[in-house]
Amino acid sequence: MRYLLNILYVSLLTLAFPYLVYRRLRTGRYREGFREKFLGQIPRRDSQADCVWFHAVSVGEVLQIEPVVNAWKERHPDWEVAISITTQTGMQVARKTYPDCRLFYCPLDFSWAVRNVIQRLKPSCLALVELEMWPNLILETHRAGIPVTLINGRLSANSFKGYRRFLILIRPLLQRFSLIVAQNSEYADRFLALGASASRLETAGSIKFDRLMTDRNHPRVQELRNAFEISSTAPVLMAGSTGEPEESLILSAWKTLQNEFPDLQLIIAPRHQERFDEVSQLIQESGSPVLRRSLVNSGEQSGRDADSSTVRLLDTLGELSACWGLAEIAFVGGSFNQRGGQNMMEPAGYGAAVILGPNTWNFMEVVEELERRKACMVIPTGEELADCISVLLHQPENAGLIGNAARKYVLSQQGATQKTMGWIEQTLGIPFKRNQKTAA
């Protein structure tokens, strides 16, 4: 199979080469990690200590595994932790989040690249996050006698339908896993239907809930409040993880409300780094000055210069989670385009009144649960944003009830990390060793 896959990958890469060159020139993507991705030439690990290898695709997964990485360090201080990342933005966030871990770009799914990584890293186990079904990565790791696990396993209805068409290929891959920890019983049933072994399948909940911040007084939240010069008494509307055309929609809604609610502050946090300049220009073209977090950091702007007409732009990486703590009303992007929604659990953890568009299929189960608990508001079109926000501002008690219900839901879902750790330790046959420095 490996040779057929290699031929297929090379053919696809050849066809996509002109587009990749264009994207590299236009956005700066794909400039890092060439030798690691194509050849697997990561720095050699000379230590004889055991090593756990986590694979996180991009920013979301990099941040998502933070509680697991921290728990592993505490419980197994004699192990080394390695994390592979696929995207350049994910690597930038990983360097800030895990300065003491071994970081590298994950090899593309060529058999030779995967084998080189295994030989140079010498991992004791591989933990994939959510659903990473790269055949050569799984097969070569298993062939080397290294246990392969899947944590925080997620299998949406659409993905399930797609994988069922290739059941003859997917079943052997799933049977190579020593452990699959699914987020819920629905996902677990789908893994079973695709051929996963029932004896190696567990359900733990989502580790995403364990890393959610819930304290609005957290120093990272207050640092952003001070940087943006936002009064603790001013209501804050935040639009996070946005994509086109959501910035235009939220700007239009905010301007509609400005006369009635002149103290309402707006923060926009685009999903993709390469759109920061574009969104900054869009804000200025709408007639509002923009205060950029990156320029505050560099000293080129000051929050003291902001007034009620200023839009704050979060154009840094790794601060979105904390920034949600400033918002009384939170619009979560990716829900008015075809992205399928972004993580709405972060603002929910702070007790913000969460507003979503109709396209949230990536988080269908969470949204259904939030709606059942009356813990969010889902509106069909972007043109209704202003009316929805106005209702929440006119009825702060109702907004508070929505936010409190969301926060209670988040708190009720925490605990998946400890369950996941226990099952990994059981699968690998390793004892729990508490870090004595941490314990002290």
Short mmCIF file of C-alpha atoms in Angstrom, two decimals:
data_model
loop_
_atom_site.label_atom_id
_atom_site.label_comp_id
_atom_site.label_asym_id
_atom_site.label_seq_id
_atom_site.Cartn_x
_atom_site.Cartn_y
_atom_site.Cartn_z
CA MET A 1 0.00 0.00 0.00
CA ARG A 2 2.81 2.40 0.85
CA TYR A 3 4.10 2.51 -2.72
CA LEU A 4 0.66 3.13 -4.21
CA LEU A 5 0.09 5.91 -1.68
CA ASN A 6 3.46 7.49 -2.47
CA ILE A 7 2.66 7.49 -6.19
CA LEU A 8 -0.77 8.98 -5.51
CA TYR A 9 0.65 11.71 -3.27
CA VAL A 10 3.35 12.65 -5.77
CA SER A 11 0.76 12.86 -8.55
CA LEU A 12 -1.53 15.07 -6.47
CA LEU A 13 1.37 17.24 -5.36
CA THR A 14 2.47 17.72 -8.97
CA LEU A 15 -1.02 18.84 -9.96
CA ALA A 16 -1.26 21.21 -6.99
CA PHE A 17 2.26 22.61 -7.36
CA PRO A 18 1.31 25.81 -9.30
CA TYR A 19 -1.37 26.64 -6.72
CA LEU A 20 1.03 26.05 -3.82
CA VAL A 21 3.61 28.34 -5.40
CA TYR A 22 0.94 31.01 -5.87
CA ARG A 23 -0.20 30.69 -2.24
CA ARG A 24 3.38 30.85 -1.02
CA LEU A 25 4.05 34.06 -2.92
CA ARG A 26 0.73 35.66 -2.00
CA THR A 27 0.33 34.68 1.66
CA GLY A 28 3.74 33.48 2.81
CA ARG A 29 2.45 29.99 3.59
CA TYR A 30 4.52 26.84 3.07
CA ARG A 31 7.84 28.65 3.55
CA GLU A 32 8.93 26.78 6.66
CA GLY A 33 9.77 23.16 7.33
CA PHE A 34 10.38 21.92 3.79
CA ARG A 35 12.96 19.29 4.77
CA GLU A 36 10.89 18.16 7.75
CA LYS A 37 7.70 17.84 5.73
CA PHE A 38 9.05 16.20 2.58
CA LEU A 39 12.04 14.29 3.92
CA GLY A 40 11.32 13.84 7.61
CA GLN A 41 14.66 15.39 8.50
CA ILE A 42 13.87 16.59 11.99
CA PRO A 43 16.63 17.13 14.59
CA ARG A 44 17.77 13.82 16.08
CA ARG A 45 16.81 13.02 19.65
CA ASP A 46 19.86 11.59 21.42
CA SER A 47 18.23 11.08 24.81
CA GLN A 48 17.44 7.56 25.99
CA ALA A 49 14.34 8.77 27.87
CA ASP A 50 10.90 7.69 26.75
CA CYS A 51 9.15 10.14 24.42
CA VAL A 52 5.47 10.77 23.76
CA TRP A 53 4.68 12.22 20.33
CA PHE A 54 1.52 14.32 20.00
CA HIS A 55 0.39 15.39 16.53
CA ALA A 56 -1.63 18.62 16.32
CA VAL A 57 -2.63 19.98 12.91
CA SER A 58 -3.07 23.72 13.41
CA VAL A 59 -3.75 26.40 16.01
CA GLY A 60 -6.96 24.81 17.29
CA GLU A 61 -5.39 21.43 17.99
CA VAL A 62 -2.17 22.98 19.32
CA LEU A 63 -4.14 24.83 22.00
CA GLN A 64 -6.59 21.99 22.50
CA ILE A 65 -3.97 19.51 23.74
CA GLU A 66 -2.51 21.91 26.30
CA PRO A 67 -4.21 20.23 29.30
CA VAL A 68 -3.06 16.81 28.10
CA VAL A 69 0.53 17.97 27.60
CA ASN A 70 0.56 19.62 31.02
CA ALA A 71 -0.95 16.52 32.65
CA TRP A 72 1.63 14.30 30.95
CA LYS A 73 4.50 16.44 32.22
CA GLU A 74 3.10 16.32 35.75
CA ARG A 75 2.41 12.60 35.77
CA HIS A 76 5.50 11.51 33.80
CA PRO A 77 8.27 14.05 34.39
CA ASP A 78 10.93 11.60 33.16
CA TRP A 79 9.39 11.48 29.65
CA GLU A 80 10.17 13.88 26.83
CA VAL A 81 7.26 15.49 24.98
CA ALA A 82 7.37 16.03 21.23
CA ILE A 83 4.67 17.83 19.24
CA SER A 84 4.35 17.86 15.46
CA ILE A 85 2.38 20.59 13.71
CA THR A 86 1.18 20.90 10.12
CA THR A 87 0.63 24.64 9.61
CA GLN A 88 2.93 27.64 9.96
CA THR A 89 0.52 29.55 12.22
CA GLY A 90 0.14 26.44 14.36
CA MET A 91 3.91 26.29 14.75
CA GLN A 92 4.07 29.95 15.80
CA VAL A 93 1.50 29.33 18.54
CA ALA A 94 3.21 26.09 19.60
CA ARG A 95 6.53 27.88 20.08
CA LYS A 96 4.85 30.27 22.52
CA THR A 97 2.74 27.63 24.26
CA TYR A 98 5.29 24.80 24.59
CA PRO A 99 8.76 26.37 24.81
CA ASP A 100 10.13 23.33 26.66
CA CYS A 101 8.80 20.69 24.21
CA ARG A 102 10.40 19.28 21.08
CA LEU A 103 8.54 20.85 18.14
CA PHE A 104 8.72 19.98 14.45
CA TYR A 105 6.65 20.04 11.29
CA CYS A 106 4.78 16.80 10.76
CA PRO A 107 6.00 14.89 7.72
CA LEU A 108 3.73 14.71 4.73
CA ASP A 109 2.29 11.22 4.36
CA PHE A 110 5.19 9.84 2.33
CA SER A 111 6.47 6.56 3.76
CA TRP A 112 10.13 7.67 3.63
CA ALA A 113 9.41 10.92 5.47
CA VAL A 114 7.47 9.16 8.23
CA ARG A 115 10.20 6.51 8.65
CA ASN A 116 12.87 9.21 8.95
CA VAL A 117 10.92 10.96 11.70
CA ILE A 118 10.47 7.70 13.60
CA GLN A 119 14.19 6.90 13.34
CA ARG A 120 15.25 10.37 14.45
CA LEU A 121 12.65 10.90 17.18
CA LYS A 122 12.51 7.33 18.60
CA PRO A 123 9.03 7.85 20.11
CA SER A 124 7.53 5.45 22.64
CA CYS A 125 3.99 6.22 21.47
CA LEU A 126 2.09 8.46 19.04
CA ALA A 127 -1.08 10.31 20.03
CA LEU A 128 -3.14 11.78 17.18
CA VAL A 129 -5.75 14.45 17.95
CA GLU A 130 -9.43 14.32 16.90
CA LEU A 131 -9.18 12.47 13.56
CA GLU A 132 -5.94 12.24 11.63
CA MET A 133 -6.26 9.28 9.26
CA TRP A 134 -3.01 9.52 7.31
CA PRO A 135 -2.35 5.94 6.17
CA ASN A 136 1.46 5.94 6.00
CA LEU A 137 1.77 7.79 9.30
CA ILE A 138 -0.36 5.17 11.03
CA LEU A 139 1.00 2.11 9.20
CA GLU A 140 4.70 3.01 9.46
CA THR A 141 4.39 3.87 13.15
CA HIS A 142 2.54 0.62 13.85
CA ARG A 143 5.08 -1.33 11.74
CA ALA A 144 7.86 0.09 13.93
CA GLY A 145 6.15 -1.41 16.99
CA ILE A 146 5.08 1.97 18.38
CA PRO A 147 1.55 2.18 19.87
CA VAL A 148 -0.74 4.55 17.98
CA THR A 149 -3.54 6.25 19.91
CA LEU A 150 -6.29 8.69 19.00
CA ILE A 151 -7.34 11.18 21.66
CA ASN A 152 -10.35 13.48 21.72
CA GLY A 153 -11.65 11.43 18.81
CA ARG A 154 -14.25 13.18 16.72
CA LEU A 155 -16.15 11.79 13.73
CA SER A 156 -18.87 14.04 12.32
CA ALA A 157 -21.78 12.73 10.28
CA ASN A 158 -20.28 14.11 7.07
CA SER A 159 -16.86 12.59 7.76
CA PHE A 160 -18.49 9.28 8.62
CA LYS A 161 -20.34 9.19 5.30
CA GLY A 162 -17.14 9.99 3.45
CA TYR A 163 -15.08 7.34 5.21
CA ARG A 164 -17.74 4.68 4.67
CA ARG A 165 -17.11 4.92 0.94
CA PHE A 166 -13.53 3.76 1.56
CA LEU A 167 -14.29 1.19 4.25
CA ILE A 168 -11.90 -1.34 2.73
CA LEU A 169 -9.06 1.12 3.41
CA ILE A 170 -10.28 2.70 6.65
CA ARG A 171 -10.99 -0.52 8.57
CA PRO A 172 -7.35 -1.76 8.52
CA LEU A 173 -6.16 1.66 9.66
CA LEU A 174 -8.52 1.82 12.64
CA GLN A 175 -7.51 -1.68 13.66
CA ARG A 176 -3.89 -0.51 13.97
CA PHE A 177 -4.83 1.81 16.85
CA SER A 178 -3.97 0.59 20.33
CA LEU A 179 -6.50 3.03 21.79
CA ILE A 180 -9.22 5.36 20.52
CA VAL A 181 -10.72 7.81 23.02
CA ALA A 182 -13.87 9.32 21.52
CA GLN A 183 -15.52 12.51 22.71
CA ASN A 184 -18.98 10.95 23.03
CA SER A 185 -20.95 7.76 22.45
CA GLU A 186 -22.22 8.93 19.06
CA TYR A 187 -18.68 9.33 17.75
CA ALA A 188 -17.71 6.01 19.35
CA ASP A 189 -20.53 4.23 17.51
CA ARG A 190 -19.30 5.67 14.23
CA PHE A 191 -15.76 4.49 14.89
CA LEU A 192 -17.14 1.03 15.62
CA ALA A 193 -19.13 1.03 12.40
CA LEU A 194 -15.93 1.83 10.47
CA GLY A 195 -14.09 -1.11 12.00
CA ALA A 196 -12.51 0.07 15.25
CA SER A 197 -12.02 -2.60 17.91
CA ALA A 198 -14.59 -2.31 20.72
CA SER A 199 -11.99 -3.47 23.28
CA ARG A 200 -9.75 -0.51 22.38
CA LEU A 201 -12.46 2.16 22.28
CA GLU A 202 -13.32 4.47 25.18
CA THR A 203 -15.46 7.60 25.66
CA ALA A 204 -14.22 10.53 27.75
CA GLY A 205 -15.87 13.79 26.68
CA SER A 206 -13.95 16.60 25.00
CA ILE A 207 -10.61 17.79 26.33
CA LYS A 208 -11.44 21.16 24.80
CA PHE A 209 -13.52 21.94 27.88
CA ASP A 210 -10.57 21.33 30.22
CA ARG A 211 -8.47 24.15 28.79
CA LEU A 212 -11.24 26.73 28.72
CA MET A 213 -10.67 29.83 30.80
CA THR A 214 -13.66 30.89 32.90
CA ASP A 215 -12.24 33.70 35.07
CA ARG A 216 -12.75 37.22 33.70
CA ASN A 217 -10.25 38.50 36.26
CA HIS A 218 -7.46 36.32 34.92
CA PRO A 219 -4.24 38.33 34.40
CA ARG A 220 -4.20 37.59 30.65
CA VAL A 221 -7.72 39.01 30.30
CA GLN A 222 -6.86 42.09 32.30
CA GLU A 223 -3.68 42.60 30.27
CA LEU A 224 -5.79 42.83 27.11
CA ARG A 225 -8.29 45.16 28.78
CA ASN A 226 -5.45 47.48 29.74
CA ALA A 227 -3.80 47.27 26.32
CA PHE A 228 -7.05 48.11 24.56
CA GLU A 229 -7.97 50.74 27.19
CA ILE A 230 -11.48 49.35 27.68
CA SER A 231 -13.32 50.50 30.78
CA SER A 232 -14.65 47.78 33.06
CA THR A 233 -18.07 49.45 32.85
CA ALA A 234 -18.26 49.60 29.04
CA PRO A 235 -20.22 46.82 27.30
CA VAL A 236 -18.06 44.85 24.87
CA LEU A 237 -19.18 43.18 21.66
CA MET A 238 -16.59 40.80 20.27
CA ALA A 239 -16.54 38.98 16.94
CA GLY A 240 -13.95 36.21 16.99
CA SER A 241 -12.60 33.65 14.51
CA THR A 242 -14.27 35.61 11.72
CA GLY A 243 -13.97 35.15 7.98
CA GLU A 244 -15.29 37.01 4.99
CA PRO A 245 -17.99 38.51 4.97
CA GLU A 246 -18.47 38.39 8.74
CA GLU A 247 -16.31 41.41 9.55
CA SER A 248 -18.48 43.57 7.28
CA LEU A 249 -21.63 42.20 8.89
CA ILE A 250 -20.49 42.91 12.45
CA LEU A 251 -19.22 46.37 11.54
CA SER A 252 -22.56 47.22 9.95
CA ALA A 253 -24.45 45.98 13.02
CA TRP A 254 -22.19 47.91 15.41
CA LYS A 255 -22.56 51.16 13.47
CA THR A 256 -26.33 50.73 13.46
CA LEU A 257 -26.26 50.51 17.27
CA GLN A 258 -23.75 53.28 17.98
CA ASN A 259 -26.26 56.12 18.33
CA GLU A 260 -28.37 54.18 20.83
CA PHE A 261 -25.42 52.55 22.63
CA PRO A 262 -22.46 54.96 22.28
CA ASP A 263 -20.38 53.12 24.91
CA LEU A 264 -20.56 49.77 23.11
CA GLN A 265 -16.99 48.67 22.31
CA LEU A 266 -16.20 46.39 19.36
CA ILE A 267 -13.34 43.88 19.12
CA ILE A 268 -12.73 41.87 15.95
CA ALA A 269 -10.42 38.83 15.84
CA PRO A 270 -10.07 37.38 12.31
CA ARG A 271 -9.55 33.65 12.02
CA HIS A 272 -6.56 33.76 9.68
CA GLN A 273 -3.34 35.69 10.19
CA GLU A 274 -3.00 36.64 6.53
CA ARG A 275 -6.24 38.65 6.72
CA PHE A 276 -5.17 40.96 9.57
CA ASP A 277 -4.12 43.79 7.25
CA GLU A 278 -7.18 43.31 5.04
CA VAL A 279 -9.56 43.57 8.01
CA SER A 280 -7.70 46.59 9.37
CA GLN A 281 -8.21 48.33 6.03
CA LEU A 282 -11.88 47.29 5.97
CA ILE A 283 -12.42 48.90 9.39
CA GLN A 284 -10.81 52.14 8.28
CA GLU A 285 -12.79 52.20 5.05
CA SER A 286 -15.97 51.91 7.14
CA GLY A 287 -15.05 55.24 8.73
CA SER A 288 -13.70 54.01 12.07
CA PRO A 289 -10.17 54.24 13.45
CA VAL A 290 -8.55 50.90 14.31
CA LEU A 291 -6.43 49.99 17.32
CA ARG A 292 -4.27 46.95 16.53
CA ARG A 293 -3.02 44.76 19.35
CA SER A 294 0.24 44.08 17.49
CA LEU A 295 0.98 47.81 17.21
CA VAL A 296 0.20 48.34 20.89
CA ASN A 297 2.74 45.60 21.66
CA SER A 298 5.37 47.31 19.50
CA GLY A 299 4.66 50.75 20.93
CA GLU A 300 3.46 52.16 17.61
CA GLN A 301 -0.06 52.69 18.98
CA SER A 302 -1.48 53.38 22.42
CA GLY A 303 -4.85 52.40 23.81
CA ARG A 304 -5.07 55.88 25.33
CA ASP A 305 -5.69 57.24 21.84
CA ALA A 306 -8.85 55.14 21.38
CA ASP A 307 -12.32 56.64 21.69
CA SER A 308 -15.89 55.35 21.39
CA SER A 309 -15.60 55.10 17.60
CA THR A 310 -12.44 52.98 17.66
CA VAL A 311 -12.56 49.31 16.67
CA ARG A 312 -10.07 47.06 18.45
CA LEU A 313 -8.38 44.49 16.20
CA LEU A 314 -6.86 41.39 17.80
CA ASP A 315 -4.12 40.66 15.27
CA THR A 316 -1.85 38.48 17.39
CA LEU A 317 -1.69 34.71 17.80
CA GLY A 318 -2.48 32.83 20.99
CA GLU A 319 -4.55 35.55 22.70
CA LEU A 320 -8.04 34.79 21.40
CA SER A 321 -8.99 32.62 24.39
CA ALA A 322 -8.18 35.38 26.87
CA CYS A 323 -9.77 38.10 24.74
CA TRP A 324 -13.17 36.40 24.88
CA GLY A 325 -13.09 37.24 28.60
CA LEU A 326 -13.70 40.91 27.73
CA ALA A 327 -16.96 40.23 25.89
CA GLU A 328 -20.47 40.50 27.29
CA ILE A 329 -21.82 39.64 23.83
CA ALA A 330 -19.84 37.27 21.60
CA PHE A 331 -20.40 36.55 17.93
CA VAL A 332 -18.51 33.41 16.87
CA GLY A 333 -17.37 33.41 13.26
CA GLY A 334 -17.41 30.76 10.59
CA SER A 335 -21.18 30.56 10.99
CA PHE A 336 -22.22 33.01 8.25
CA ASN A 337 -19.97 31.46 5.63
CA GLN A 338 -19.20 27.88 4.65
CA ARG A 339 -16.58 27.28 7.33
CA GLY A 340 -19.07 25.34 9.45
CA GLY A 341 -18.53 27.31 12.65
CA GLN A 342 -15.65 27.92 15.04
CA ASN A 343 -15.13 27.16 18.72
CA MET A 344 -18.00 28.75 20.63
CA MET A 345 -17.05 27.07 23.91
CA GLU A 346 -14.40 29.67 24.76
CA PRO A 347 -16.80 32.65 25.08
CA ALA A 348 -19.35 30.30 26.67
CA GLY A 349 -16.84 29.51 29.43
CA TYR A 350 -16.73 33.17 30.42
CA GLY A 351 -20.51 33.42 30.52
CA ALA A 352 -20.82 35.64 27.45
CA ALA A 353 -24.11 35.76 25.56
CA VAL A 354 -23.12 33.80 22.46
CA ILE A 355 -24.55 34.61 19.02
CA LEU A 356 -24.16 32.18 16.12
CA GLY A 357 -25.11 32.09 12.47
CA PRO A 358 -26.85 29.03 10.98
CA ASN A 359 -23.76 27.21 9.66
CA THR A 360 -22.32 25.37 12.67
CA TRP A 361 -22.13 21.79 11.46
CA ASN A 362 -18.57 21.40 12.79
CA PHE A 363 -19.98 21.83 16.30
CA MET A 364 -23.45 20.41 15.78
CA GLU A 365 -23.67 18.48 19.06
CA VAL A 366 -22.40 21.39 21.16
CA VAL A 367 -24.76 23.88 19.53
CA GLU A 368 -27.71 21.54 20.01
CA GLU A 369 -26.85 21.23 23.70
CA LEU A 370 -26.43 24.99 24.10
CA GLU A 371 -29.77 25.60 22.38
CA ARG A 372 -31.46 22.99 24.58
CA ARG A 373 -30.17 24.84 27.64
CA LYS A 374 -31.13 28.26 26.19
CA ALA A 375 -27.41 29.10 26.37
CA CYS A 376 -26.93 30.73 22.94
CA MET A 377 -28.79 32.58 20.20
CA VAL A 378 -28.78 31.29 16.60
CA ILE A 379 -29.91 33.70 13.90
CA PRO A 380 -30.49 32.85 10.23
CA THR A 381 -28.88 35.87 8.52
CA GLY A 382 -26.20 38.45 9.20
CA GLU A 383 -28.70 41.24 8.64
CA GLU A 384 -30.34 40.25 11.94
CA LEU A 385 -27.19 40.80 13.99
CA ALA A 386 -28.06 44.38 14.94
CA ASP A 387 -31.56 43.44 16.16
CA CYS A 388 -30.23 40.47 18.14
CA ILE A 389 -27.49 42.51 19.82
CA SER A 390 -29.97 45.31 20.54
CA VAL A 391 -32.30 42.89 22.33
CA LEU A 392 -29.44 41.65 24.52
CA LEU A 393 -28.33 45.19 25.37
CA HIS A 394 -31.89 46.24 26.23
CA GLN A 395 -32.38 43.13 28.35
CA PRO A 396 -29.12 42.62 30.28
CA GLU A 397 -30.84 40.26 32.72
CA ASN A 398 -31.78 37.94 29.87
CA ALA A 399 -28.28 38.19 28.41
CA GLY A 400 -26.94 37.23 31.83
CA LEU A 401 -29.19 34.18 31.99
CA ILE A 402 -27.97 33.04 28.55
CA GLY A 403 -24.34 33.52 29.55
CA ASN A 404 -24.70 31.78 32.92
CA ALA A 405 -26.36 28.78 31.27
CA ALA A 406 -23.48 28.56 28.80
CA ARG A 407 -20.87 28.74 31.57
CA LYS A 408 -22.61 26.03 33.60
CA TYR A 409 -22.61 23.77 30.55
CA VAL A 410 -18.86 24.24 30.07
CA LEU A 411 -18.10 23.51 33.72
CA SER A 412 -20.27 20.36 33.63
CA GLN A 413 -18.25 18.95 30.72
CA GLN A 414 -14.77 19.20 32.22
CA GLY A 415 -12.71 16.17 33.28
CA ALA A 416 -11.91 14.44 29.98
CA THR A 417 -8.15 14.97 30.34
CA GLN A 418 -7.79 12.82 33.44
CA LYS A 419 -9.87 10.03 31.91
CA THR A 420 -7.81 10.16 28.73
CA MET A 421 -4.55 10.06 30.66
CA GLY A 422 -5.67 7.04 32.63
CA TRP A 423 -6.56 5.05 29.51
CA ILE A 424 -3.28 5.94 27.76
CA GLU A 425 -1.30 4.83 30.82
CA GLN A 426 -3.28 1.60 31.00
CA THR A 427 -2.75 0.93 27.28
CA LEU A 428 0.99 1.58 27.48
CA GLY A 429 1.37 -0.22 30.79
CA ILE A 430 3.07 2.72 32.48
CA PRO A 431 2.46 3.83 36.09
CA PHE A 432 1.35 7.27 37.13
CA LYS A 433 4.36 9.18 38.52
CA ARG A 434 3.55 12.57 39.98
CA ASN A 435 6.11 15.30 39.38
CA GLN A 436 7.55 15.82 42.86
CA LYS A 437 8.38 19.48 42.18
CA THR A 438 4.80 20.14 41.07
CA ALA A 439 3.36 18.20 43.99
CA ALA A 440 5.49 20.14 46.46
#
